[in-house]
CSV table of C-alpha atoms in Angstrom, one decimal:
chain,number,residue,atom,x,y,z
A,1200,UNK,CA,118.4,79.0,70.5
A,1201,UNK,CA,120.5,75.9,71.0
A,1202,UNK,CA,121.8,76.6,74.5
A,1203,UNK,CA,118.5,75.7,76.3
A,1204,UNK,CA,117.8,72.3,74.6
A,1205,UNK,CA,121.5,71.4,74.7
A,1206,UNK,CA,121.8,72.3,78.4
A,1207,UNK,CA,118.7,70.2,79.1
A,1208,UNK,CA,120.1,67.4,77.2
A,1209,UNK,CA,123.4,67.4,79.1
A,1210,UNK,CA,121.7,67.7,82.5
A,1211,UNK,CA,119.4,64.8,81.9
A,1212,UNK,CA,122.3,62.7,80.6
A,1213,UNK,CA,124.3,63.5,83.7
A,1214,UNK,CA,121.3,62.6,85.9
A,1215,UNK,CA,120.9,59.2,84.2
A,1216,UNK,CA,124.6,58.5,84.3
A,1217,UNK,CA,125.2,59.4,88.1
A,1218,UNK,CA,121.8,58.7,89.5
A,1219,UNK,CA,120.8,62.0,90.9
A,1220,UNK,CA,117.5,63.9,90.5
A,1221,UNK,CA,117.3,66.0,87.3
A,1222,UNK,CA,114.4,68.0,88.9
A,1223,UNK,CA,116.6,69.2,91.7
A,1224,UNK,CA,119.3,70.4,89.3
A,1225,UNK,CA,116.7,72.1,87.1
A,1226,UNK,CA,115.3,73.8,90.2
A,1227,UNK,CA,118.8,75.3,91.0
A,1228,UNK,CA,118.8,76.7,87.4
A,1229,UNK,CA,115.6,78.5,88.3
A,1230,UNK,CA,117.1,79.8,91.6
A,1231,UNK,CA,119.9,81.1,89.4
A,1232,UNK,CA,117.3,82.8,87.2
A,1233,UNK,CA,115.7,84.5,90.2
A,1234,UNK,CA,119.0,85.6,91.6
A,1235,UNK,CA,120.2,87.0,88.4
A,1236,UNK,CA,116.9,88.9,87.9
A,1237,UNK,CA,117.3,90.6,91.2
A,1238,UNK,CA,121.0,91.0,91.2
A,1239,UNK,CA,121.5,92.4,87.6
A,1240,UNK,CA,118.4,94.5,88.0
A,1241,UNK,CA,120.1,96.2,91.1
A,1242,UNK,CA,123.4,96.6,89.2
A,1243,UNK,CA,121.6,98.1,86.2
A,1244,UNK,CA,120.0,100.8,88.5
A,1245,UNK,CA,123.6,101.7,89.6
A,1246,UNK,CA,125.5,101.2,86.4
A,1247,UNK,CA,123.0,101.7,83.6
A,1248,UNK,CA,121.8,99.5,80.8
A,1249,UNK,CA,125.3,99.1,79.3
A,1250,UNK,CA,125.9,96.5,81.8
A,1251,UNK,CA,123.4,94.2,80.2
A,1252,UNK,CA,125.5,93.3,77.1
A,1253,UNK,CA,128.5,92.7,79.3
A,1254,UNK,CA,126.6,90.3,81.5
A,1255,UNK,CA,125.3,88.3,78.5
A,1256,UNK,CA,128.9,88.0,76.9
A,1257,UNK,CA,130.4,86.9,80.2
A,1258,UNK,CA,127.6,84.5,80.9
A,1259,UNK,CA,127.8,82.9,77.5
A,1260,UNK,CA,131.6,82.7,77.9
A,1261,UNK,CA,131.2,80.8,81.3
A,1262,UNK,CA,128.6,78.5,79.6
A,1263,UNK,CA,131.1,77.7,76.8
A,1264,UNK,CA,133.9,77.0,79.2
A,1265,UNK,CA,131.9,74.8,81.6
A,1266,UNK,CA,130.5,72.9,78.6
A,1267,UNK,CA,133.8,71.2,78.0
A,1268,UNK,CA,133.8,69.8,81.4
A,1269,UNK,CA,130.1,69.0,81.8
A,1270,UNK,CA,129.6,65.3,83.2
A,1271,UNK,CA,126.6,64.8,81.0
A,1272,UNK,CA,128.8,65.2,77.8
A,1273,UNK,CA,131.3,62.6,78.6
A,1274,UNK,CA,131.3,59.6,76.2
A,1275,UNK,CA,131.7,56.1,77.3
A,1276,UNK,CA,132.8,55.1,73.9
A,1277,UNK,CA,129.9,52.8,73.4
A,1278,UNK,CA,128.1,55.0,70.8
A,1279,UNK,CA,129.1,56.0,67.4
A,1280,UNK,CA,128.0,59.5,66.0
A,1281,UNK,CA,124.2,59.6,65.4
A,1282,UNK,CA,123.4,59.1,61.7
A,1283,UNK,CA,121.0,61.4,59.9
A,1284,UNK,CA,118.9,58.4,58.9
A,1285,UNK,CA,118.3,57.7,62.6
A,1286,UNK,CA,117.3,61.3,63.3
A,1287,UNK,CA,115.0,61.2,60.4
A,1288,UNK,CA,113.4,58.1,61.8
A,1289,UNK,CA,112.7,60.0,65.0
A,1290,UNK,CA,110.8,62.6,63.1
A,1291,UNK,CA,108.7,59.9,61.3
A,1292,UNK,CA,107.7,58.2,64.5
A,1293,UNK,CA,104.0,59.0,65.2
A,1294,UNK,CA,104.3,58.6,68.9
A,1295,UNK,CA,107.2,61.0,69.1
A,1296,UNK,CA,105.4,63.6,67.0
A,1297,UNK,CA,102.3,63.5,69.2
A,1298,UNK,CA,104.5,63.9,72.3
A,1299,UNK,CA,106.3,66.9,70.7
A,1300,UNK,CA,103.0,68.5,70.1
A,1301,UNK,CA,101.6,67.9,73.6
A,1302,UNK,CA,104.7,69.2,75.3
A,1303,UNK,CA,105.4,72.1,73.0
A,1304,UNK,CA,101.8,73.4,73.0
A,1305,UNK,CA,101.6,73.6,76.8
A,1306,UNK,CA,105.0,75.4,76.9
A,1307,UNK,CA,104.1,77.9,74.3
A,1308,UNK,CA,100.9,78.7,76.0
A,1309,UNK,CA,103.0,80.7,78.4
A,1310,UNK,CA,103.8,83.2,75.5
A,1311,UNK,CA,101.4,85.8,76.6
A,1312,UNK,CA,102.6,85.6,80.3
A,1313,UNK,CA,106.2,85.9,79.2
A,1314,UNK,CA,105.7,88.8,76.6
A,1315,UNK,CA,103.1,91.0,78.4
A,1316,UNK,CA,102.5,90.1,82.0
A,1317,UNK,CA,104.8,92.7,83.4
A,1318,UNK,CA,103.5,95.4,81.1
A,1319,UNK,CA,99.9,94.5,81.8
A,1320,UNK,CA,100.3,94.4,85.6
A,1321,UNK,CA,102.0,97.6,85.7
A,1322,UNK,CA,99.1,99.1,83.8
A,1323,UNK,CA,96.7,97.7,86.4
A,1324,UNK,CA,98.9,99.0,89.2
A,1325,UNK,CA,100.2,95.7,90.3
A,1326,UNK,CA,103.7,94.4,91.1
A,1327,UNK,CA,105.3,91.6,89.3
A,1328,UNK,CA,104.9,87.9,90.3
A,1329,UNK,CA,107.0,85.3,91.9
A,1330,UNK,CA,105.7,82.3,90.1
A,1331,UNK,CA,109.2,81.1,89.4
A,1332,UNK,CA,109.9,80.9,93.2
A,1333,UNK,CA,107.0,78.4,93.6
A,1334,UNK,CA,108.3,76.5,90.6
A,1335,UNK,CA,111.7,76.2,92.4
A,1336,UNK,CA,110.0,74.8,95.5
A,1337,UNK,CA,108.1,72.3,93.5
A,1338,UNK,CA,111.0,71.0,91.6
A,1339,UNK,CA,113.2,70.7,94.7
A,1340,UNK,CA,110.6,69.2,97.0
A,1341,UNK,CA,108.0,67.4,95.0
A,1342,UNK,CA,109.1,67.2,91.3
A,1343,UNK,CA,110.5,63.7,91.2
A,1344,UNK,CA,107.9,62.3,93.6
A,1345,UNK,CA,105.1,63.5,91.4
A,1346,UNK,CA,106.5,62.3,88.1
A,1347,UNK,CA,107.2,58.9,89.6
A,1348,UNK,CA,103.5,58.6,90.6
A,1349,UNK,CA,101.8,60.2,87.6
A,1350,UNK,CA,104.1,59.2,84.9
A,1351,UNK,CA,105.1,61.3,82.0
A,1352,UNK,CA,101.9,61.3,80.0
A,1353,UNK,CA,99.6,62.1,82.9
A,1354,UNK,CA,102.0,64.7,84.0
A,1355,UNK,CA,101.7,66.4,80.6
A,1356,UNK,CA,97.9,66.1,80.6
A,1357,UNK,CA,97.5,67.5,84.1
A,1358,UNK,CA,99.8,70.4,83.5
A,1359,UNK,CA,97.9,71.3,80.2
A,1360,UNK,CA,94.6,71.1,81.9
A,1361,UNK,CA,95.7,73.4,84.8
A,1362,UNK,CA,97.3,75.7,82.1
A,1363,UNK,CA,94.0,75.9,80.3
A,1364,UNK,CA,92.1,76.7,83.6
A,1365,UNK,CA,94.9,79.2,84.6
A,1366,UNK,CA,94.7,81.2,81.2
A,1367,UNK,CA,90.9,81.3,81.3
A,1368,UNK,CA,91.0,82.8,84.7
A,1369,UNK,CA,93.7,85.3,83.7
A,1370,UNK,CA,91.6,86.7,81.0
A,1371,UNK,CA,89.5,88.3,83.8
A,1372,UNK,CA,92.3,90.4,85.2
A,1373,UNK,CA,92.5,88.9,88.6
A,1374,UNK,CA,94.1,90.9,91.5
A,1375,UNK,CA,95.1,90.2,95.0
A,1376,UNK,CA,94.9,86.7,96.4
A,1377,UNK,CA,93.3,85.3,93.2
A,1378,UNK,CA,96.4,86.5,91.1
A,1379,UNK,CA,98.8,85.0,93.7
A,1380,UNK,CA,96.9,81.6,93.6
A,1381,UNK,CA,97.1,81.6,89.7
A,1382,UNK,CA,100.7,82.4,89.8
A,1383,UNK,CA,101.5,79.6,92.0
A,1384,UNK,CA,100.1,77.4,89.3
A,1385,UNK,CA,103.2,78.1,87.3
A,1386,UNK,CA,104.8,75.2,89.3
A,1387,UNK,CA,102.3,72.9,87.4
A,1388,UNK,CA,101.8,74.6,84.1
A,1389,UNK,CA,105.6,75.1,83.5
A,1390,UNK,CA,107.4,72.9,86.1
A,1391,UNK,CA,105.2,69.7,85.9
A,1392,UNK,CA,105.0,69.9,82.1
A,1393,UNK,CA,108.7,70.2,81.6
A,1394,UNK,CA,109.6,67.4,84.0
A,1395,UNK,CA,107.0,65.3,82.3
A,1396,UNK,CA,108.6,65.9,78.9
A,1397,UNK,CA,112.0,65.0,80.2
A,1398,UNK,CA,110.7,61.9,81.8
A,1399,UNK,CA,109.1,60.8,78.6
A,1400,UNK,CA,112.3,61.4,76.5
A,1401,UNK,CA,114.4,59.3,79.1
A,1402,UNK,CA,111.9,56.5,79.0
A,1403,UNK,CA,110.8,56.3,75.3
A,1404,UNK,CA,113.8,57.5,73.2
A,1405,UNK,CA,116.9,55.4,72.6
A,1406,UNK,CA,119.9,56.9,74.5
A,1407,UNK,CA,121.7,57.7,71.2
A,1408,UNK,CA,118.8,59.8,70.1
A,1409,UNK,CA,117.9,61.6,73.4
A,1410,UNK,CA,119.9,64.8,72.5
A,1411,UNK,CA,118.2,65.1,69.1
A,1412,UNK,CA,114.9,64.4,70.6
A,1413,UNK,CA,115.3,66.9,73.3
A,1414,UNK,CA,116.5,69.5,70.7
A,1415,UNK,CA,113.4,68.9,68.6
A,1416,UNK,CA,111.1,69.4,71.7
A,1417,UNK,CA,113.1,72.5,72.8
A,1418,UNK,CA,113.2,74.0,69.4
A,1419,UNK,CA,109.5,73.6,68.9
A,1420,UNK,CA,108.5,74.6,72.5
A,1421,UNK,CA,110.8,77.5,73.1
A,1422,UNK,CA,111.4,78.4,69.4
A,1423,UNK,CA,108.9,77.9,66.5
A,1424,UNK,CA,105.6,77.7,68.5
A,1425,UNK,CA,106.6,80.1,71.2
A,1426,UNK,CA,107.6,82.7,68.4
A,1427,UNK,CA,104.2,82.3,66.7
A,1428,UNK,CA,102.3,82.6,70.0
A,1429,UNK,CA,104.1,85.8,70.9
A,1430,UNK,CA,103.6,87.2,67.4
A,1431,UNK,CA,99.8,86.5,67.8
A,1432,UNK,CA,99.8,88.1,71.2
A,1433,UNK,CA,101.5,91.3,70.1
A,1434,UNK,CA,98.9,91.6,67.3
A,1435,UNK,CA,95.8,91.4,69.5
A,1436,UNK,CA,97.1,92.8,73.0
A,1437,UNK,CA,96.6,96.4,72.1
A,1438,UNK,CA,92.9,95.7,71.5
A,1439,UNK,CA,92.2,92.9,73.9
A,1440,UNK,CA,94.4,93.5,77.0
A,1441,UNK,CA,94.1,90.7,79.5
A,1442,UNK,CA,91.8,88.8,77.2
A,1443,UNK,CA,94.9,88.0,75.1
A,1444,UNK,CA,95.4,85.1,77.6
A,1445,UNK,CA,92.7,83.4,75.4
A,1446,UNK,CA,95.6,82.4,73.1
A,1447,UNK,CA,97.3,80.5,75.9
A,1448,UNK,CA,94.0,78.8,76.7
A,1449,UNK,CA,93.6,77.6,73.2
A,1450,UNK,CA,97.1,76.2,72.9
A,1451,UNK,CA,96.7,74.5,76.4
A,1452,UNK,CA,93.4,72.9,75.4
A,1453,UNK,CA,95.2,71.6,72.2
A,1454,UNK,CA,97.8,70.2,74.4
A,1455,UNK,CA,95.3,68.3,76.5
A,1456,UNK,CA,94.1,66.7,73.3
A,1457,UNK,CA,97.6,65.6,72.3
A,1458,UNK,CA,98.3,64.3,75.7
A,1459,UNK,CA,95.2,62.2,75.7
A,1460,UNK,CA,96.2,60.8,72.2
A,1461,UNK,CA,99.6,60.0,73.5
A,1462,UNK,CA,98.2,58.0,76.5
A,1463,UNK,CA,96.4,55.8,73.8
A,1464,UNK,CA,99.3,55.2,71.5
A,1465,UNK,CA,102.3,55.0,73.9
A,1466,UNK,CA,102.7,52.1,76.3
A,1467,UNK,CA,105.7,53.1,78.5
A,1468,UNK,CA,108.3,51.4,76.3
A,1469,UNK,CA,111.1,52.6,74.0
A,1470,UNK,CA,109.8,53.6,70.7
A,1471,UNK,CA,110.0,51.0,68.0
A,1472,UNK,CA,112.0,51.4,64.8
A,1473,UNK,CA,114.5,53.9,66.3
């Protein structure tokens, strides 16, 4: 569970230190995700499912090795180890807590898509989507430009509103062009929300707490809330089918509310008292 938030923290730190676009690097991660999906899928068809565990072990081994040389983890000697009292102050900060809820709710609204979309589309006689491919293009070409113009809070609010509309439409079991259009929205509902969250952390949280803040966001978005949303989806999907996307719509609408509140209480500066 720690690999994703730690990886994001290292990537954002390296982008800040060396002045390159985090969005572009994150897009290359999605390219790797796509390539691995197709490549390992082909290998499994030839070698069987026993290959999966080997692939996971080798992949984690490479992550561990590369982690020692990651440029985002290099210390400049200017910071001492973060104290627990500083981390505790982060979780007592009202602005940070509102941000975490706004970002985590829109991310966890994808739970139904992640857990049941492939099964549901196959039951309808459809092929799987290429939403991640559109996400890659967005992050590579437009990600930084959009964040610079919208700012973190409006990016989160816009992505949550699009997510709400997307999941409402998905409840109707769209097919053909309608489904493709909705799947291209993944660039907004996932890509824009994630870039907005990273931009908020880099602007609002002191540098010595960014990793802890990113871990809190990632743990809630990809961990606790996502787990609860998937559990709820698994409980109702057998009875509701595509209408299960209503869970995502509820979570996304809640995210819109938190993003609106964040816009009222955060003024684009480093959080006080941290």
